[in-house]
mmCIF file of C-alpha atoms in Angstrom:
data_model
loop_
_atom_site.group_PDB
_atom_site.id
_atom_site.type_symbol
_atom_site.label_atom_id
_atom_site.label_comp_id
_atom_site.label_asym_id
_atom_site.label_seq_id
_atom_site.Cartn_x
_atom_site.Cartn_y
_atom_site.Cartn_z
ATOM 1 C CA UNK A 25 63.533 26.884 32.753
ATOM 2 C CA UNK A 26 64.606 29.937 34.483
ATOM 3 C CA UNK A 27 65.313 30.073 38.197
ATOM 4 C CA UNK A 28 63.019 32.285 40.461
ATOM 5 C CA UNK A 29 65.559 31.417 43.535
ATOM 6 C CA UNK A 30 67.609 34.331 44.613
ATOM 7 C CA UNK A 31 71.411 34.087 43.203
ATOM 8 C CA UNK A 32 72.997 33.688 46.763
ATOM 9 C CA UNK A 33 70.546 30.945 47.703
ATOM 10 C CA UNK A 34 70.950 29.322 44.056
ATOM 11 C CA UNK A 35 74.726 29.429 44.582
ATOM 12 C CA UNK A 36 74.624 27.262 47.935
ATOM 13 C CA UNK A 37 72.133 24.778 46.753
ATOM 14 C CA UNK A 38 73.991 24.200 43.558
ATOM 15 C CA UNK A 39 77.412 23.740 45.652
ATOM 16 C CA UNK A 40 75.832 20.550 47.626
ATOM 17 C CA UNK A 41 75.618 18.307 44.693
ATOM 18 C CA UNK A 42 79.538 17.740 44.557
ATOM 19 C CA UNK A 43 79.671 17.166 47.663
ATOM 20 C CA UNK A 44 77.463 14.107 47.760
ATOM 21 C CA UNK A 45 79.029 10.900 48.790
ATOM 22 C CA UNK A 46 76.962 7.431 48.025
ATOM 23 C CA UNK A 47 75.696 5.358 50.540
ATOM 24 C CA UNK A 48 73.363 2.603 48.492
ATOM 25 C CA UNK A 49 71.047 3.146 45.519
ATOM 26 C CA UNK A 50 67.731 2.649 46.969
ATOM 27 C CA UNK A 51 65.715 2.991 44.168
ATOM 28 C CA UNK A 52 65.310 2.851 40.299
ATOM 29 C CA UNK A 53 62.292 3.127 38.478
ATOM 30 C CA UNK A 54 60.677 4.860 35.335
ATOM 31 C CA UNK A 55 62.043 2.074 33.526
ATOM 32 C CA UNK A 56 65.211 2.628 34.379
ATOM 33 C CA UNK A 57 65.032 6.497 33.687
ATOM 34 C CA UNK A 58 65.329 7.816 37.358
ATOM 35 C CA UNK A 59 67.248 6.839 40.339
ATOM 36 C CA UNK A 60 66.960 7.498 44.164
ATOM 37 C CA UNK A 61 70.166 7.466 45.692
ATOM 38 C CA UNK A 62 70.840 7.750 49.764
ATOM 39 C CA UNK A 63 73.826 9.416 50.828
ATOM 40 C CA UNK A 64 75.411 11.895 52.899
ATOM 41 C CA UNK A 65 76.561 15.624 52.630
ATOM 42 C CA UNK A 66 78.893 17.035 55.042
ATOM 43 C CA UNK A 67 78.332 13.819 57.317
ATOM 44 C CA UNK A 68 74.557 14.630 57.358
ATOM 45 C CA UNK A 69 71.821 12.311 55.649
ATOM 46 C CA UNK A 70 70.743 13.423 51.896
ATOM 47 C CA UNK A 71 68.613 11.988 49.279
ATOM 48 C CA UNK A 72 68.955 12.718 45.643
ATOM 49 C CA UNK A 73 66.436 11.724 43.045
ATOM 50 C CA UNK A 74 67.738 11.644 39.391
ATOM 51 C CA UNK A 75 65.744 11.289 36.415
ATOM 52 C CA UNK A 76 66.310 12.180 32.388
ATOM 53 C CA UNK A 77 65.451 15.728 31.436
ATOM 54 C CA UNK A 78 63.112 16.196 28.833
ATOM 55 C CA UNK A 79 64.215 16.201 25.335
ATOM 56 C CA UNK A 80 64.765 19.600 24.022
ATOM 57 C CA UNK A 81 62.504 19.983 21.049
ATOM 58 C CA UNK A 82 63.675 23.232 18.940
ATOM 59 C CA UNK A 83 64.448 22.844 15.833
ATOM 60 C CA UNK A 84 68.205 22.908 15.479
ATOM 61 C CA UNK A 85 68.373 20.733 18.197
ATOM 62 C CA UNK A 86 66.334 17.865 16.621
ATOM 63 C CA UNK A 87 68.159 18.278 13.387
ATOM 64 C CA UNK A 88 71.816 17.407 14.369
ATOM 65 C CA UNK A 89 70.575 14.762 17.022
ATOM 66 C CA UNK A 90 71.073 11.647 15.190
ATOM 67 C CA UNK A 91 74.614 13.113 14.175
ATOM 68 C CA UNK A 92 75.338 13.945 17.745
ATOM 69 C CA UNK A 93 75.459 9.749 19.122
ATOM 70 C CA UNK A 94 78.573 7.670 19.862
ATOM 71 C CA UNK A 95 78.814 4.277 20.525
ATOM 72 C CA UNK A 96 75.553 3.388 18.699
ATOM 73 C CA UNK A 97 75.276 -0.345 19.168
ATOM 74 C CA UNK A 98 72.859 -2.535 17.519
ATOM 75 C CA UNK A 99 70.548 -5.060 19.325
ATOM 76 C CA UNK A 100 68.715 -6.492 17.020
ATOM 77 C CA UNK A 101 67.315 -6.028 13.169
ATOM 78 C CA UNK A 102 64.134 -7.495 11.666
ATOM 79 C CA UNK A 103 62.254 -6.264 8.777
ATOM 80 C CA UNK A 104 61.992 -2.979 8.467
ATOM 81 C CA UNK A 105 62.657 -2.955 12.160
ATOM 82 C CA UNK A 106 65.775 -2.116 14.793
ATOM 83 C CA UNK A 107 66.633 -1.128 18.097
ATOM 84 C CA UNK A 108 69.923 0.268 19.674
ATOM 85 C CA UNK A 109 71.530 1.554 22.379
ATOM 86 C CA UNK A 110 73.702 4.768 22.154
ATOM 87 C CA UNK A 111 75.698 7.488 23.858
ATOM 88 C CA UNK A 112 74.602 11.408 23.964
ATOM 89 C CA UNK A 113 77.209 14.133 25.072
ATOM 90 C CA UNK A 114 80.696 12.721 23.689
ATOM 91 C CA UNK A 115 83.216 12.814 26.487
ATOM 92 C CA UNK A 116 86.915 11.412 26.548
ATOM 93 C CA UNK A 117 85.547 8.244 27.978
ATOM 94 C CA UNK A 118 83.411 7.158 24.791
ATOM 95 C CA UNK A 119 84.403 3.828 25.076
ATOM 96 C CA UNK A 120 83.294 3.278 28.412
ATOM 97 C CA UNK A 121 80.300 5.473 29.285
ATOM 98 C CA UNK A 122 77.589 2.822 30.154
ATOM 99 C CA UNK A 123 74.879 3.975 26.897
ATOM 100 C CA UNK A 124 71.858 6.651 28.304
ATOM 101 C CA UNK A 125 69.602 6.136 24.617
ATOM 102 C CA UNK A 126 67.259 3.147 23.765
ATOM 103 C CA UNK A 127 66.827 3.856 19.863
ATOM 104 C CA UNK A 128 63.899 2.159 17.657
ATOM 105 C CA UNK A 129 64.399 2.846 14.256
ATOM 106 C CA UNK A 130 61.461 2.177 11.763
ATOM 107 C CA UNK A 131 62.753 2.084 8.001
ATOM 108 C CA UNK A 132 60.824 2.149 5.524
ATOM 109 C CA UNK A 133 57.940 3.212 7.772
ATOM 110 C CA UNK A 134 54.440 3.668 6.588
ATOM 111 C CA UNK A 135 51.634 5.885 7.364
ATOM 112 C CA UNK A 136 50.378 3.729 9.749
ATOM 113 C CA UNK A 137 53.804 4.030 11.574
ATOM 114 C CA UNK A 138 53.465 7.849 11.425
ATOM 115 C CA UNK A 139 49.452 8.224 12.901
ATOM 116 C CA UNK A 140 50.485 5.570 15.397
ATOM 117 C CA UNK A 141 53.625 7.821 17.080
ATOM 118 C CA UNK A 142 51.691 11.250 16.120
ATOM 119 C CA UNK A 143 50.270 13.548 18.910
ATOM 120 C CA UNK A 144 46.959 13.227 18.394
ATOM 121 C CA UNK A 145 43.304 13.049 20.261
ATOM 122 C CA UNK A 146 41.639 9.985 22.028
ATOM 123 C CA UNK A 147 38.094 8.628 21.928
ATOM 124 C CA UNK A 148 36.568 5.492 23.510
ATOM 125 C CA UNK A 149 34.955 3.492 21.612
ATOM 126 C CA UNK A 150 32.910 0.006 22.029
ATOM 127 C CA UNK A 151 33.180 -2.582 19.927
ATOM 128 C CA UNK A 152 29.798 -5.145 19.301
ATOM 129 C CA UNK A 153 29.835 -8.274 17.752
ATOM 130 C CA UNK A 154 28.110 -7.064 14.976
ATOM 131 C CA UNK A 155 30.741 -4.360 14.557
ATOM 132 C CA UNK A 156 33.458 -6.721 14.623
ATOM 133 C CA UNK A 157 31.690 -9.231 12.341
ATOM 134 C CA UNK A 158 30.725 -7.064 9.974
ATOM 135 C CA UNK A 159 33.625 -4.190 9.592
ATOM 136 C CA UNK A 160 36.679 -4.830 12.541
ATOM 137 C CA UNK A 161 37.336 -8.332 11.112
ATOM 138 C CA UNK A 162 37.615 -7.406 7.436
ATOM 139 C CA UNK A 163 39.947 -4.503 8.331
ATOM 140 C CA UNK A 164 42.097 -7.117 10.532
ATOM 141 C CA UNK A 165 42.058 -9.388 6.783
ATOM 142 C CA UNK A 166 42.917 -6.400 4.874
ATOM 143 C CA UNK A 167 46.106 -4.925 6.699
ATOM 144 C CA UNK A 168 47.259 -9.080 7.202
ATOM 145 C CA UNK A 169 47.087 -9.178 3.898
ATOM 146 C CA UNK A 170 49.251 -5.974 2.916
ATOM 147 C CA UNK A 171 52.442 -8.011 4.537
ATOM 148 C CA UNK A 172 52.729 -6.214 7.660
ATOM 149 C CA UNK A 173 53.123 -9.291 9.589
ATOM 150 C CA UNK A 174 56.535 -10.216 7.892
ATOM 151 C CA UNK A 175 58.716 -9.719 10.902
ATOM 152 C CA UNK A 176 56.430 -11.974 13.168
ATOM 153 C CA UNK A 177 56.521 -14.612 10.844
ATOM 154 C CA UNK A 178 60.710 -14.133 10.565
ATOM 155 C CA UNK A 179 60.944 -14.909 13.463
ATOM 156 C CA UNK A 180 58.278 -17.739 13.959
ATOM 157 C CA UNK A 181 60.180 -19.509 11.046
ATOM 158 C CA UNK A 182 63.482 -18.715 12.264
ATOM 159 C CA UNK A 183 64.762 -16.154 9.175
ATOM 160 C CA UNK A 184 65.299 -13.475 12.045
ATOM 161 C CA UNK A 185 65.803 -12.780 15.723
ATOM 162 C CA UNK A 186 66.464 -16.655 16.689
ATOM 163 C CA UNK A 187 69.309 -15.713 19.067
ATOM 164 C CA UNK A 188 66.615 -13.774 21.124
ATOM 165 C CA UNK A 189 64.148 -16.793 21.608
ATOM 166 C CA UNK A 190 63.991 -17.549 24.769
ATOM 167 C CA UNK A 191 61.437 -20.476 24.555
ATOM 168 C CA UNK A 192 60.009 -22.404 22.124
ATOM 169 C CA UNK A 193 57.117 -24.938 21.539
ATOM 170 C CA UNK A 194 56.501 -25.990 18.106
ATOM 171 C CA UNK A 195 53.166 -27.757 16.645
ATOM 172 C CA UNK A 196 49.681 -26.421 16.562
ATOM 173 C CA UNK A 197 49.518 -24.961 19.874
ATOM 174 C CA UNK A 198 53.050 -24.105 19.898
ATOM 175 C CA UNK A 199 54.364 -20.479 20.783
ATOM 176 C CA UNK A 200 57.905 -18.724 21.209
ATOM 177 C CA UNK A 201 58.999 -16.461 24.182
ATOM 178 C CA UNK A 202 61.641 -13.334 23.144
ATOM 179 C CA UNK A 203 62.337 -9.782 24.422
ATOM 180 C CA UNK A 204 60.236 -7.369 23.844
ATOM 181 C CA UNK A 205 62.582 -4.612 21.661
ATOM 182 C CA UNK A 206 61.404 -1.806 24.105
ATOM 183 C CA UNK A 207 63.543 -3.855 27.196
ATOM 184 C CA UNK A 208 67.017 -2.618 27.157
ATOM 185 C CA UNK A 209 67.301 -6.729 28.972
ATOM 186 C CA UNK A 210 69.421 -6.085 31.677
ATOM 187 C CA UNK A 211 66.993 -3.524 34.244
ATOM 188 C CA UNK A 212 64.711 -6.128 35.732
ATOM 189 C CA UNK A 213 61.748 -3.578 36.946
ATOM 190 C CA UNK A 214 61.071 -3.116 33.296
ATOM 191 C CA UNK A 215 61.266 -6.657 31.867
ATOM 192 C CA UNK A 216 59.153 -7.050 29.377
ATOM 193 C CA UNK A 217 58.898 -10.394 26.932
ATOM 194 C CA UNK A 218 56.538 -11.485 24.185
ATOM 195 C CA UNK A 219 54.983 -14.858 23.822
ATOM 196 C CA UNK A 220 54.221 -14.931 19.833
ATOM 197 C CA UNK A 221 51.836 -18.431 19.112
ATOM 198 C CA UNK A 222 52.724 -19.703 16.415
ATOM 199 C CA UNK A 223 49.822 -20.508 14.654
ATOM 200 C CA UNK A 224 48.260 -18.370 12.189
ATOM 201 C CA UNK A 225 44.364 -18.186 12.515
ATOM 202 C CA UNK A 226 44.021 -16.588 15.885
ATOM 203 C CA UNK A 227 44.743 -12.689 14.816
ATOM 204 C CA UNK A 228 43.554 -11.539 18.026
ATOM 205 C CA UNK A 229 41.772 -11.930 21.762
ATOM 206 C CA UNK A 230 38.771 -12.087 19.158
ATOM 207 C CA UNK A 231 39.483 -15.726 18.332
ATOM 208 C CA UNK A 232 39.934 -17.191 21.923
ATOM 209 C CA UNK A 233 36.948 -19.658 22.075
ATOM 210 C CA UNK A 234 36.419 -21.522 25.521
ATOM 211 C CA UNK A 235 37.684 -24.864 24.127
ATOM 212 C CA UNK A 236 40.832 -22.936 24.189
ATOM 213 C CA UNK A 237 40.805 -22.222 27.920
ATOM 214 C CA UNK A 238 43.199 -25.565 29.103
ATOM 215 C CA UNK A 239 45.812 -24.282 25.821
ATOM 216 C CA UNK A 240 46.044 -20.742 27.150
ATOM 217 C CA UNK A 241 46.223 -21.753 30.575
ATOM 218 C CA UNK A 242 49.374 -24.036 29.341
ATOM 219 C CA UNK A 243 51.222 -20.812 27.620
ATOM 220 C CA UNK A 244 50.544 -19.112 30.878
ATOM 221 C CA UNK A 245 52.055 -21.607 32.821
ATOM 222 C CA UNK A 246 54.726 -22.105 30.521
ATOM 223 C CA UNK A 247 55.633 -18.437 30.437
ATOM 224 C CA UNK A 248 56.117 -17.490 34.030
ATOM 225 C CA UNK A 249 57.988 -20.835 34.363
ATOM 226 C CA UNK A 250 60.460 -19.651 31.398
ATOM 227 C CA UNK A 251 60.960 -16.462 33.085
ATOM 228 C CA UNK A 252 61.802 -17.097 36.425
ATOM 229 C CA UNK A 253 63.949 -19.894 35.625
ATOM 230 C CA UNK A 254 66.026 -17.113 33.066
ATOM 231 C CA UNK A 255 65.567 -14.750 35.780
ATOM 232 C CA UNK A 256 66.110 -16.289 39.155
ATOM 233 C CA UNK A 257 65.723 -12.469 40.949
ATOM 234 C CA UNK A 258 62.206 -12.612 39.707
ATOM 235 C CA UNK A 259 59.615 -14.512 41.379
ATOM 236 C CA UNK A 260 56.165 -15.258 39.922
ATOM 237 C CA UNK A 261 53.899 -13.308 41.763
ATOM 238 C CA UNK A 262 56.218 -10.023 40.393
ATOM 239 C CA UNK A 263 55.049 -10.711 36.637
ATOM 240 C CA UNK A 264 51.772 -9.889 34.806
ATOM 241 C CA UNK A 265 50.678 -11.179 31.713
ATOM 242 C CA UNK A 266 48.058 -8.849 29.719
ATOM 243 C CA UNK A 267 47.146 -9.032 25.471
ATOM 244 C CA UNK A 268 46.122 -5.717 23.672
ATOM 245 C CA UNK A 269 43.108 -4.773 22.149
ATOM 246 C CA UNK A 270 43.148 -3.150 19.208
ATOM 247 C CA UNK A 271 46.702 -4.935 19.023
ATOM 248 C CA UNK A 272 49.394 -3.069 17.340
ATOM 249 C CA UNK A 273 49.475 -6.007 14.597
ATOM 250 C CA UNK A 274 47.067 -8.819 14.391
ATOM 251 C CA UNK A 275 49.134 -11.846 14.793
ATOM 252 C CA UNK A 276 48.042 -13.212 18.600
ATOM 253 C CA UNK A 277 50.625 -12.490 21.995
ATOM 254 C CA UNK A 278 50.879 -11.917 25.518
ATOM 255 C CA UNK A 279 53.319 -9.199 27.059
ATOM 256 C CA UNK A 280 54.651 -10.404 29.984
ATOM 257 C CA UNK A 281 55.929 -7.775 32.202
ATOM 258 C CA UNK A 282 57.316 -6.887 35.809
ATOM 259 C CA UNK A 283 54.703 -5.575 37.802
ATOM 260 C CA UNK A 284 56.917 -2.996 39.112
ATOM 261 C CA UNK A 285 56.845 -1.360 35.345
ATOM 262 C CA UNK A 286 54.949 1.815 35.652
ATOM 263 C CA UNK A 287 51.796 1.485 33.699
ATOM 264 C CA UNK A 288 51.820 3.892 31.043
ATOM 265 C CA UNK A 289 49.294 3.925 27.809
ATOM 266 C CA UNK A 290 50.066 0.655 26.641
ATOM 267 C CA UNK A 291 49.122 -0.918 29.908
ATOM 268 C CA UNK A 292 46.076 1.537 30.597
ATOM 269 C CA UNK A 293 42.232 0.793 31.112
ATOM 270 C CA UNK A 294 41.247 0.275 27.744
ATOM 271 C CA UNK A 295 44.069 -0.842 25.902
ATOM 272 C CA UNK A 296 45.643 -4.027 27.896
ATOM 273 C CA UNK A 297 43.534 -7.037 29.400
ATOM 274 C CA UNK A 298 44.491 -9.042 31.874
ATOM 275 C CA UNK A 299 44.786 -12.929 30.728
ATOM 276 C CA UNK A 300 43.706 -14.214 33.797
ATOM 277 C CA UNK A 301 40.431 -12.412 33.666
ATOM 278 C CA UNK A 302 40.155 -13.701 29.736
ATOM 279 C CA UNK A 303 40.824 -17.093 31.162
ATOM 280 C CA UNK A 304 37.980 -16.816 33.859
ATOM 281 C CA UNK A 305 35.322 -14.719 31.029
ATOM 282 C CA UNK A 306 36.014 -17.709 28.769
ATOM 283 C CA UNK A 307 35.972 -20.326 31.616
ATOM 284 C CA UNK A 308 32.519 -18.898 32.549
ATOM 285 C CA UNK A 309 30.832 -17.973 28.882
ATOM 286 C CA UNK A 310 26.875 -19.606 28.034
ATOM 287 C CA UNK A 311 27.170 -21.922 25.407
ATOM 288 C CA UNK A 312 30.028 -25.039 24.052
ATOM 289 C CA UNK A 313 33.433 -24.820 22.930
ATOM 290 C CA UNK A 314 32.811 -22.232 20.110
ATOM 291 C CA UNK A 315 31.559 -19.482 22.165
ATOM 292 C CA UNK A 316 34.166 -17.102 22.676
ATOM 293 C CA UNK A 317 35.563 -13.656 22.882
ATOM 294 C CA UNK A 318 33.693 -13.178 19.109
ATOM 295 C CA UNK A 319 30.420 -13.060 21.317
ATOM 296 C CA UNK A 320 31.520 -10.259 23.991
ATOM 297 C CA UNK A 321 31.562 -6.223 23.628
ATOM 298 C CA UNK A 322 34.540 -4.641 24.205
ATOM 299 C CA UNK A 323 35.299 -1.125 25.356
ATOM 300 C CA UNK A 324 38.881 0.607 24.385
ATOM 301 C CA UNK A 325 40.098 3.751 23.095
ATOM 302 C CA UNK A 326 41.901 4.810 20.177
ATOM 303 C CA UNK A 327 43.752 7.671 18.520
ATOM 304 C CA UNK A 328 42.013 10.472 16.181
ATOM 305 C CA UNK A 329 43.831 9.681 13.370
ATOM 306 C CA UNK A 330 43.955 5.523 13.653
ATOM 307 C CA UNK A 331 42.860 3.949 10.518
ATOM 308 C CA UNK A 332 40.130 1.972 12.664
ATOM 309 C CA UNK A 333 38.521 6.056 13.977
ATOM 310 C CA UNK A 334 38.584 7.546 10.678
ATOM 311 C CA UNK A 335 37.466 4.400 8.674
ATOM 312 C CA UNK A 336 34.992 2.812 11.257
ATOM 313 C CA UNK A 337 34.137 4.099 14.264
ATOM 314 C CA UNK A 338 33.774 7.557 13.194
ATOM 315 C CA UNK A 339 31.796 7.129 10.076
ATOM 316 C CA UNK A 340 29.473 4.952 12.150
ATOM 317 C CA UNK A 341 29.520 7.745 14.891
ATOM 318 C CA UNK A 342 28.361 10.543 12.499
ATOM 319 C CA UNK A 343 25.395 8.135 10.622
ATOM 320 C CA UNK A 344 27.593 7.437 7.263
ATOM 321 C CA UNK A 345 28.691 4.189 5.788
ATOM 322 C CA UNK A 346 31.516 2.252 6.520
ATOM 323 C CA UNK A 347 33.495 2.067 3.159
ATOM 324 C CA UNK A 348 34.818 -1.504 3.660
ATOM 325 C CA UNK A 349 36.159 -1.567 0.065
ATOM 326 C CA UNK A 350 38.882 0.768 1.225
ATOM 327 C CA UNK A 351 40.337 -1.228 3.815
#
């Protein structure tokens, strides 16, 4: 970005930042990505606001990135999954320098992996219970069945990640409470946690009924308990617990996250609902304990090249048919 600031002017500005002396951080947010720090320069009051440049995206940059970390530290491995943290710009003090990179790595990834992190359109999109009977549940059976629920199931039957489980119920109705890999667990206005149930048949929000209601209730419960208790600078009213839909993998869980964490895509209108309002839609549903969330139409958005646009929703858009075969 090039300066439109006269050179003289430029000169001055640039020579305050030495010269600023911390009073008290006053706030960090941005999940941990920018900081507003209160100070003084020259005995007078200043306020600096820090946040992470954007990642420089040319070509020879990108290519000797991953070569150009130190300190890369692993957090965790599962599947074809990890996550990391890692130091950019090596400096004498490698040892020391507190890490400035959260790193997912996806290996082998899939196609699905690549659409999903691709730059791509949006289009909203409601979902009936006729389309969900008749073409969203067979696509939820077909990718369960390709195996791409192997690192859930790790670490429901404690192959993987068991170090990271935070709480645990076992039995029917049981459930587990771990990180969520995108919390770097220490910055507390981005926690974010996953409660994984541990049985199998409920893929999704789809397969809450309303006998269900006093069992998800319980997890709830259970949940913000856990998480206060393991983090006594947290109080209840500071967490929110939400479920996707579409989910990112059809296995059922709740995100529970800080309420200061800034609501970005994953949390939007259309992608994240509250489970207190599913507890009060189920609580409140015509009909016995088998009526459910099967019974409801549901509005959310997805990308332009998501397996459920090109193979569903789009076809059905446009008047063709729905090739469920090719699921």
């Amino acid at each position: 970005m090039t300066s439109t600031t006269p050179p003289e002017i430029a000169a001055h500005v640039e020579s305050l930042i030495p010269k600023f002396h911390l009073t008290r951080l006053l706030n960090t947010d941005q999940a941990g990505r920018r900081i507003s720090l209160l100070g003084t320069i020259d005995s007078k009051p200043a306020l600096l606001v820090a946040e992470r440049a954007a990642f420089a995206t040319d070509e020879p940059t990108l290519t000797t990135f991953p070569t150009s970390l130190r300190n890369i530290k692993n957090l965790g491995a599962n599947d074809i999954y990890a996550w990391f943290l890692a130091n950019s710009n090596p400096s004498e003090r490698e040892g020391d320098a507190p890490p400035d990179f959260k790193l997912n790595l996806i290996y082998p990834c899939t196609p699905k992996h690549i659409k999903k992190y691709e730059a791509q359109g949006v289009r909203i999109v409601t979902e009936t219970p006729e389309i969900y009977a008749k073409y969203v549940r067979p696509y939820m059976k077909a990718q369960r069945e390709k195996g791409a629920l192997d690192w859930v199931f790790n670490i429901i039957e404690g192959r993987a990640e068991q170090e990271d489980v935070i709480y645990r119920e076992t039995g029917d109705e049981g459930f587990l409470l771990a990180p969520d890999l995108n919390w770097d667990r220490k910055t507390m206005g981005s926690l974010h946690l996953l409660g994984i149930v541990e049985r199998r048949d409920i893929w999704s929000v789809r397969d809450l009924r309303k006998g269900m209601v006093s069992w998800v209730e319980h997890m709830r419960e259970k949940m913000l308990d856990t998480t206060v208790k393991l983090y006594p600078e947290i109080e209840r009213d500071q967490l929110k617990l939400y479920v996707h839909y579409q989910p990112t993998y059809y296995h059922f869980h709740i995100h529970i996250v800080h309420v200061s964490l800034e609501a970005g895509t994953t949390q939007a209108t259309g992608k994240a609902l509250g489970l207190e309002n599913i507890i009060s839609q189920l609580e409140t549903m015509a009909g016995g304990d088998e009526a459910g969330m099967q019974d409801v139409s549901l509005t959310y958005f997805l990308g332009e090249r998501s397996e459920l646009w090109e193979k569903i929703h789009l076809p059905l858009k446009e008047g063709r048919d729905v090739k469920v075969d090719d699921f």
